[in-house]
CSV table of C-alpha atoms in Angstrom, one decimal:
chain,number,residue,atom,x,y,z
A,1,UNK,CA,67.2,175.5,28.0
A,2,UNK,CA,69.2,173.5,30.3
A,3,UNK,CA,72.9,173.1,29.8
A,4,UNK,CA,74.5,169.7,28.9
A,5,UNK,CA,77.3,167.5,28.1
A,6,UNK,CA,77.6,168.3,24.4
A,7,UNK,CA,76.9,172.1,25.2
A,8,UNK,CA,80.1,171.8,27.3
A,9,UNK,CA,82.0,170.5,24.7
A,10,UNK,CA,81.0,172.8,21.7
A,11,UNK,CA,81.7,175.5,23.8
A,12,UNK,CA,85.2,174.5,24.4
A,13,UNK,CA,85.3,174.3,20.4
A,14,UNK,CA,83.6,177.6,20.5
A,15,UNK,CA,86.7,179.1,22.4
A,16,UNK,CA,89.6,177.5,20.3
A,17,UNK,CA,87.9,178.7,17.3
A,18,UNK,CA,87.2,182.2,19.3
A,19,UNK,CA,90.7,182.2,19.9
A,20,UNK,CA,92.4,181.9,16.9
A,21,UNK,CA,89.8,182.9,14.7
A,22,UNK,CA,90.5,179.9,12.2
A,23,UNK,CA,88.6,176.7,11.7
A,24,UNK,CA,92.1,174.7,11.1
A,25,UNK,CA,94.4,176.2,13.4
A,26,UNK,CA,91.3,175.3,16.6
A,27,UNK,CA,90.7,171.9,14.9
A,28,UNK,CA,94.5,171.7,15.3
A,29,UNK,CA,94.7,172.4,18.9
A,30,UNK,CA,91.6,171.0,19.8
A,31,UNK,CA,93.0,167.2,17.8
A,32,UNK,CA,89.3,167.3,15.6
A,33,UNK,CA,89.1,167.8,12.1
A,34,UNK,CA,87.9,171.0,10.5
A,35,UNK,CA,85.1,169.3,9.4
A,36,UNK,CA,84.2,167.6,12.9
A,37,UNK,CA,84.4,171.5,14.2
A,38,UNK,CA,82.2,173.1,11.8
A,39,UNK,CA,79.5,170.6,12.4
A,40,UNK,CA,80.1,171.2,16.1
A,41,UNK,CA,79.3,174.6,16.0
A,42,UNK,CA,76.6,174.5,13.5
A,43,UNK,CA,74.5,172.3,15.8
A,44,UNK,CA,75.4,174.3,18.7
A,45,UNK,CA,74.3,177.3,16.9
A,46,UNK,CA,70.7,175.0,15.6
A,47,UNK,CA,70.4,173.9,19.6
A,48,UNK,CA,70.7,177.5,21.2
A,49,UNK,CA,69.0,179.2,18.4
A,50,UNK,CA,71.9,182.1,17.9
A,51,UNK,CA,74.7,182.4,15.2
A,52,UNK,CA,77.6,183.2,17.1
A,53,UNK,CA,80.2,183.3,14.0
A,54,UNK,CA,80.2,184.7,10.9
A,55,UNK,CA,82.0,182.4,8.3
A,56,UNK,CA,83.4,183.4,5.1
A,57,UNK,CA,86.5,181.6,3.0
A,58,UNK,CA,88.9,184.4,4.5
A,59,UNK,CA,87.7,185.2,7.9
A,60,UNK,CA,85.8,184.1,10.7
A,61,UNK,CA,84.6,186.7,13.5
A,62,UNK,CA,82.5,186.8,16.7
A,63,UNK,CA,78.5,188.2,16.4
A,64,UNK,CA,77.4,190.2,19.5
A,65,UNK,CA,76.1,187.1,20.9
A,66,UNK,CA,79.4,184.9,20.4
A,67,UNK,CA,81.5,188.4,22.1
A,68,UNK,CA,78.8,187.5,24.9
A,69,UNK,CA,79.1,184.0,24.9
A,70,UNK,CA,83.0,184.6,25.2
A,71,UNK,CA,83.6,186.8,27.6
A,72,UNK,CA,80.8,184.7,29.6
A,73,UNK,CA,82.1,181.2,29.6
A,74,UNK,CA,86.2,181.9,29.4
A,75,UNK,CA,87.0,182.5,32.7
A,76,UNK,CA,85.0,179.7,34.0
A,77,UNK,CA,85.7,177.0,31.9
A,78,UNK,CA,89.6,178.1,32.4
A,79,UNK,CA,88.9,177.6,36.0
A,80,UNK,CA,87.4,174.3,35.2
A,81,UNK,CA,90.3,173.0,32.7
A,82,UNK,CA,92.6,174.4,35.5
A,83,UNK,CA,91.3,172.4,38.3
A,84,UNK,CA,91.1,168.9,36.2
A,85,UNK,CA,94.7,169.7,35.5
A,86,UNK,CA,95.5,169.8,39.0
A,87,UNK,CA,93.8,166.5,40.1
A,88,UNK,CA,97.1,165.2,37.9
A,89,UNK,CA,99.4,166.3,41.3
A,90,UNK,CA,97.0,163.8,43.0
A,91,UNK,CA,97.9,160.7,40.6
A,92,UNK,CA,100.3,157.8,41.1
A,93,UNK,CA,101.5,158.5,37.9
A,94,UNK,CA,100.4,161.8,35.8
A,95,UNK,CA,99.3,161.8,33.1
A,96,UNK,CA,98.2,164.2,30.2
A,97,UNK,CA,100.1,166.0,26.9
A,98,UNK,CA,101.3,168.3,25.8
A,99,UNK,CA,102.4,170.3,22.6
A,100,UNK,CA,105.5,172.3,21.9
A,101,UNK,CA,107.2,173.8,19.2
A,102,UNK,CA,110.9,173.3,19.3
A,103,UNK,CA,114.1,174.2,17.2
A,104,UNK,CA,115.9,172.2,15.5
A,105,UNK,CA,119.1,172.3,17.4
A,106,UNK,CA,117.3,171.4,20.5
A,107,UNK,CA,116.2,168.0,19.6
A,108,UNK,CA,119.9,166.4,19.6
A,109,UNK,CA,120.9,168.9,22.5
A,110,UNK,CA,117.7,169.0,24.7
A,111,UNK,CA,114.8,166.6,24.1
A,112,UNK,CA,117.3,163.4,23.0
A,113,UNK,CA,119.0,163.3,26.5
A,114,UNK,CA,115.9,163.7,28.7
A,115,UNK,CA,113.0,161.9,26.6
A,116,UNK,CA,114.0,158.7,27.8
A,117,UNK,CA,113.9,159.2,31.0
A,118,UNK,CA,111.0,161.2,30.6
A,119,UNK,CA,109.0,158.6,28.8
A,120,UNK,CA,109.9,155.9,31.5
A,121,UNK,CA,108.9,158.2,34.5
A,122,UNK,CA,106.1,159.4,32.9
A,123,UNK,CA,104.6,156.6,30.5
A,124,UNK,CA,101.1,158.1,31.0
A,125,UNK,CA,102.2,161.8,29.5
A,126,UNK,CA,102.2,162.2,25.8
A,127,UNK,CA,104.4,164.9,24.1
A,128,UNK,CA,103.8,166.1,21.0
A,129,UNK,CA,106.6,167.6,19.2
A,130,UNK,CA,107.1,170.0,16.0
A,131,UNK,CA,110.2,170.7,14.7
A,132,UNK,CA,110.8,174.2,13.0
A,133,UNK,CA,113.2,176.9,13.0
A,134,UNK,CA,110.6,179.3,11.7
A,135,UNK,CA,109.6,182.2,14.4
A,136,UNK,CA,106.0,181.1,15.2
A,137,UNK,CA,103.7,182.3,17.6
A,138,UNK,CA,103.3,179.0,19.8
A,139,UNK,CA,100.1,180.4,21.7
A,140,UNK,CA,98.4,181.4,18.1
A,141,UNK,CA,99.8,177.5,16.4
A,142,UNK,CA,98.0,175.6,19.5
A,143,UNK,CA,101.4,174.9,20.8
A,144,UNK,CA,101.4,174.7,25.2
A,145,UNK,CA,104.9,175.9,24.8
A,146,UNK,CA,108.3,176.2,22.7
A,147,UNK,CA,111.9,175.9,23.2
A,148,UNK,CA,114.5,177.9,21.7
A,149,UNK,CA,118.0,180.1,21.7
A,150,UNK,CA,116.9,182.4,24.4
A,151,UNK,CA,118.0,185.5,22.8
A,152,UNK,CA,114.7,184.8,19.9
A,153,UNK,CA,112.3,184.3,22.9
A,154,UNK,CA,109.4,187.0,22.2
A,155,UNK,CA,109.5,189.5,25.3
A,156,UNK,CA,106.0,188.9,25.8
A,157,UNK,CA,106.6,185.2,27.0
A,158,UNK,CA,107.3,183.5,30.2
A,159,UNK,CA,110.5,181.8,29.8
A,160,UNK,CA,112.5,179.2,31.9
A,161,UNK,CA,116.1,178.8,31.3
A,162,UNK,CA,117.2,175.0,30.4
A,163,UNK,CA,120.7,175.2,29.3
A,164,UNK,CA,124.3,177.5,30.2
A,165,UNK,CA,124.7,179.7,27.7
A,166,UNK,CA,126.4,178.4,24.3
A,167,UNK,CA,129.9,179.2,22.7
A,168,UNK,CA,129.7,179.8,19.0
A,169,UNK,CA,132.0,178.9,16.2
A,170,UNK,CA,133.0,179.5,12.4
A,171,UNK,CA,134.2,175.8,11.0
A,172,UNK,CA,135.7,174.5,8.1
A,173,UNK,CA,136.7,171.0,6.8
A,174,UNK,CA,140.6,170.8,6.3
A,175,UNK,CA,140.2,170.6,2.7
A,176,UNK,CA,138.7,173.6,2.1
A,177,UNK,CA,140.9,175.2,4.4
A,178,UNK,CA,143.9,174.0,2.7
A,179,UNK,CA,142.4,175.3,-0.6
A,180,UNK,CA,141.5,178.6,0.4
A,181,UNK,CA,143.8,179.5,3.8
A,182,UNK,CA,142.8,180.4,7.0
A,183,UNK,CA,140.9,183.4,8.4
A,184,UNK,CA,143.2,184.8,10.8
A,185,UNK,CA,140.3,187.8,12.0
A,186,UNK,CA,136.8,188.1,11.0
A,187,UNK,CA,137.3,190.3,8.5
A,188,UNK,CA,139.1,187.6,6.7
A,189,UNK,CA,135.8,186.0,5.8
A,190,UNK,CA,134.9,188.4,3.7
A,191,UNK,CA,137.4,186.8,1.2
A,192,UNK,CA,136.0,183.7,1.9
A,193,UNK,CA,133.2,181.3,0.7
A,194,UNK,CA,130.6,181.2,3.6
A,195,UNK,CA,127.9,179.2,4.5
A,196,UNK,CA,124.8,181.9,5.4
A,197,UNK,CA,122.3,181.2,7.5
A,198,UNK,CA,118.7,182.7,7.2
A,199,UNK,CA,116.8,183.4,10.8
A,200,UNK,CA,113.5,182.2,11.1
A,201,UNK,CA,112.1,185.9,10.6
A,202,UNK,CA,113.5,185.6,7.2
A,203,UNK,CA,116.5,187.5,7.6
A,204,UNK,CA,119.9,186.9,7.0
A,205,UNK,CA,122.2,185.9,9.9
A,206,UNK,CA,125.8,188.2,10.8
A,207,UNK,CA,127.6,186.3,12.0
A,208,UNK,CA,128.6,187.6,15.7
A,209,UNK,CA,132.6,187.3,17.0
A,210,UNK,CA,134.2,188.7,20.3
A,211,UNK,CA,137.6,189.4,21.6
A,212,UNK,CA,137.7,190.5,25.0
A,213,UNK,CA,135.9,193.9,25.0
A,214,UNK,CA,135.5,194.2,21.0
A,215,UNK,CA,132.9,192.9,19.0
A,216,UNK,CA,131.6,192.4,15.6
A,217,UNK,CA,129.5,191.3,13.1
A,218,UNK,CA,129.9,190.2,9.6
A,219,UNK,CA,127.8,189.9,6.4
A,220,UNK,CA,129.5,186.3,6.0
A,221,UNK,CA,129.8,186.2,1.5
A,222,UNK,CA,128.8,183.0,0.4
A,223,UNK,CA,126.4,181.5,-2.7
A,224,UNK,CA,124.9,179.4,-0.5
A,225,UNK,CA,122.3,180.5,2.3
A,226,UNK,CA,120.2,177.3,4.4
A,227,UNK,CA,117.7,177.7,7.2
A,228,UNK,CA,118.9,174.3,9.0
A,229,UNK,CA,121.8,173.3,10.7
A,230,UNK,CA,122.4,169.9,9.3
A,231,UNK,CA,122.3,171.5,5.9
A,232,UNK,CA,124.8,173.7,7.3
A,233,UNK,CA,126.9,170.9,8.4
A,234,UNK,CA,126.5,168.8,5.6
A,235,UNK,CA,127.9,171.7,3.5
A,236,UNK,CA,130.6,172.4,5.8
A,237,UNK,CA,131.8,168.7,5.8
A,238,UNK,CA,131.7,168.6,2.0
A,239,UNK,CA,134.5,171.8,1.8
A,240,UNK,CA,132.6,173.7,0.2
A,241,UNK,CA,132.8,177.2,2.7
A,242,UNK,CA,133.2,178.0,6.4
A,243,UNK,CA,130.1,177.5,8.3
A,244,UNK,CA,128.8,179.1,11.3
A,245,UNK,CA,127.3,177.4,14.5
A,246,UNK,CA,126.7,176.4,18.0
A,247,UNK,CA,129.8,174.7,19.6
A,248,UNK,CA,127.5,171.7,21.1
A,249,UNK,CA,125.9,171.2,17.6
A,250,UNK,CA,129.3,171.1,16.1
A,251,UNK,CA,131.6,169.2,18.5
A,252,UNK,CA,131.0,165.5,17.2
A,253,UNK,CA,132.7,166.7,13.5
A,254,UNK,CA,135.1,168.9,15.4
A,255,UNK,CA,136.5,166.2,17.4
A,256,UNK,CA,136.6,163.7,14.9
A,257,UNK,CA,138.7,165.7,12.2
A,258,UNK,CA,136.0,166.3,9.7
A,259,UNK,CA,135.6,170.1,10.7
A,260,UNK,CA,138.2,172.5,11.8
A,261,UNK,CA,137.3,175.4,14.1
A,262,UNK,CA,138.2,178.8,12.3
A,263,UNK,CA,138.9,182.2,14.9
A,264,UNK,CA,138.7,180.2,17.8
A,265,UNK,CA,140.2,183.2,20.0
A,266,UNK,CA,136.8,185.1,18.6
A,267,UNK,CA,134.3,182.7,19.5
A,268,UNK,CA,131.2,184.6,20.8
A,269,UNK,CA,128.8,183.8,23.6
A,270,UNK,CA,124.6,183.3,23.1
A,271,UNK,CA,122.5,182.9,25.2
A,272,UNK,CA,121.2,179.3,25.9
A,273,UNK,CA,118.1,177.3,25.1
A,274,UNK,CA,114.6,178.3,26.8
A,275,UNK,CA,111.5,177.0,27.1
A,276,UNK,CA,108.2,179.4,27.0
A,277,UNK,CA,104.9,179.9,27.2
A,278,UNK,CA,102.6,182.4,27.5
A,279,UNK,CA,101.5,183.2,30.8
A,280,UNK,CA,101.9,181.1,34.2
A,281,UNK,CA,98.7,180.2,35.1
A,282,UNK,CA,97.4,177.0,33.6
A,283,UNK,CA,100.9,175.2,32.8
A,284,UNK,CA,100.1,171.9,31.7
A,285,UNK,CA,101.3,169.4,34.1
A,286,UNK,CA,103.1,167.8,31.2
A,287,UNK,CA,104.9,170.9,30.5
A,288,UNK,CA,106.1,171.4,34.2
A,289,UNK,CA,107.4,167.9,34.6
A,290,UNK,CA,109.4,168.0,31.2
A,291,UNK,CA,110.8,171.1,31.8
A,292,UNK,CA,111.5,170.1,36.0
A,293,UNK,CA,113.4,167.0,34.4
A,294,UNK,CA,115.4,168.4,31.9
A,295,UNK,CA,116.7,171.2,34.5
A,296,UNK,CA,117.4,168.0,36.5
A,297,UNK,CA,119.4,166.3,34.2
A,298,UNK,CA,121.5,169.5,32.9
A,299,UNK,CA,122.2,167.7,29.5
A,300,UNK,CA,124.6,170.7,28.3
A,301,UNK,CA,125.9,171.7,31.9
A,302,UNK,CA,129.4,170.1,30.5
């Protein structure tokens, strides 16, 4: 049976769905809906003759004939996606999108400086951004990429450096501080009412100083744990602990009054933000020219 337009088509379905071995999470990267997949590869399976999954509510594996079909048709239709990706370095203006998976400290830091200009050089390019502090696997979510603190990258990722690294800070408002004193060393927190910050792993967050050649780490005591900064923020400007953050995040509060910066002599350096993806073949054009513009326009070089 000759091959044809649709057969194309399903079998790039076949390979998002190969891929992550989930109905949604393909549907998701693919922009279809579940239902628009399913029917996809059930007629694909009807046209060829061949069941190539094997569906059940929890799980959805390859048959002999879908490992076949995979490790057949991956490497040339990567070569084919690869190649109509590159005809974009050929265009007046480029064009394409893109997906990636960003914290939520780099939105005001990052993306807010550079998307303008981006959108204005690049009105033909569509970004598509989720916002989550969780630690997700950005290849296995159908994300093209994600940007984060580089120190959370996973080592298995290509990563591009975006920003210096960041100085960070313990804060309070004045009126807590006048309540409850000052920290005068990190230790001192420990008497204090903090603000703790859970990781996007799930853990718990010390809170890191340094001094010169000493450092440490405390189990900041608080009642109150968030997993966002402007809940930390929010908190922080309502007196009712210290709270802990990147200097950039909380400069605008700093310099207005409303927060007080707590051990400034122990402020600790982290590394910067990154973006990454998993391998270097294949980066969207979208992707390059984002991450070319906002190494161009340095928004946290000050």
């Amino acid at each position: 049976m000759p091959l044809n337009r649709t057969d194309l088509a399903d079998f790039l379905y076949f390979l998002a769905i190969a891929k992550h071995r989930s109905f949604r999470r393909a549907a998701l990267e693919m922009s279809v809906t579940t239902s628009a997949l399913s029917h996809a590869i059930t007629a694909l399976e009807a046209r060829r003759g061949v069941r190539l999954l094997n569906r059940t509510t929890r799980s959805v594996t390859l048959t002999a004939a879908g490992e076949e079909l995979k490790a057949s048709i991956e490497g040339p239709l990567a070569a084919v996606s690869e190649a109509a990706e590159n005809l974009n370095r050929f265009r007046d203006s480029p064009a394409g999108r893109v997906r990636i998976n960003v914290l939520e400290d780099a939105v005001p830091l990052v993306l807010d400086p550079v998307m303008p200009a981006f959108v204005e050089r690049y009105p033909e390019v569509e970004v598509d951004i989720s916002v989550s502090n969780r630690l997700i696997d950005v290849t296995d979510g159908g994300f093209d990429a994600g940007i984060r603190y580089g120190g959370t990258v996973p080592e298995d990722m290509i990563a591009q450096r975006l920003s210096p690294d960041i100085r960070w800070l313990a804060a309070a408002s004045p009126e807590y501080l006048e309540r409850h004193g000052t920290p005068l060393t990190p230790h001192d927190l420990l008497e204090h009412r903090c603000v703790r910050i859970r990781l996007g792993n799930g853990q718990i967050y010390q809170w890191e100083f340094e001094q010169g050649e000493k450092t440490v780490a405390i189990a900041a005591p608080g009642p109150l744990t968030v997993d966002a900064s402007h809940a930390s923020i929010g908190l922080g400007l309502s007196g009712v602990g210290i709270i802990y953050g990147a200097e950039p995040v909380l400069r605008s509060h700093i310099e207005t009054g409303a927060l007080t910066v707590v051990l400034d002599d122990w402020a600790s350096m982290g590394s910067g933000f990154h973006a990454y993806y998993s391998s270097r073949r294949q980066v969207p054009t979208a992707l390059r020219l984002l991450i070319d513009l906002i190494r161009e326009i340095r928004p946290l070089a000050g």
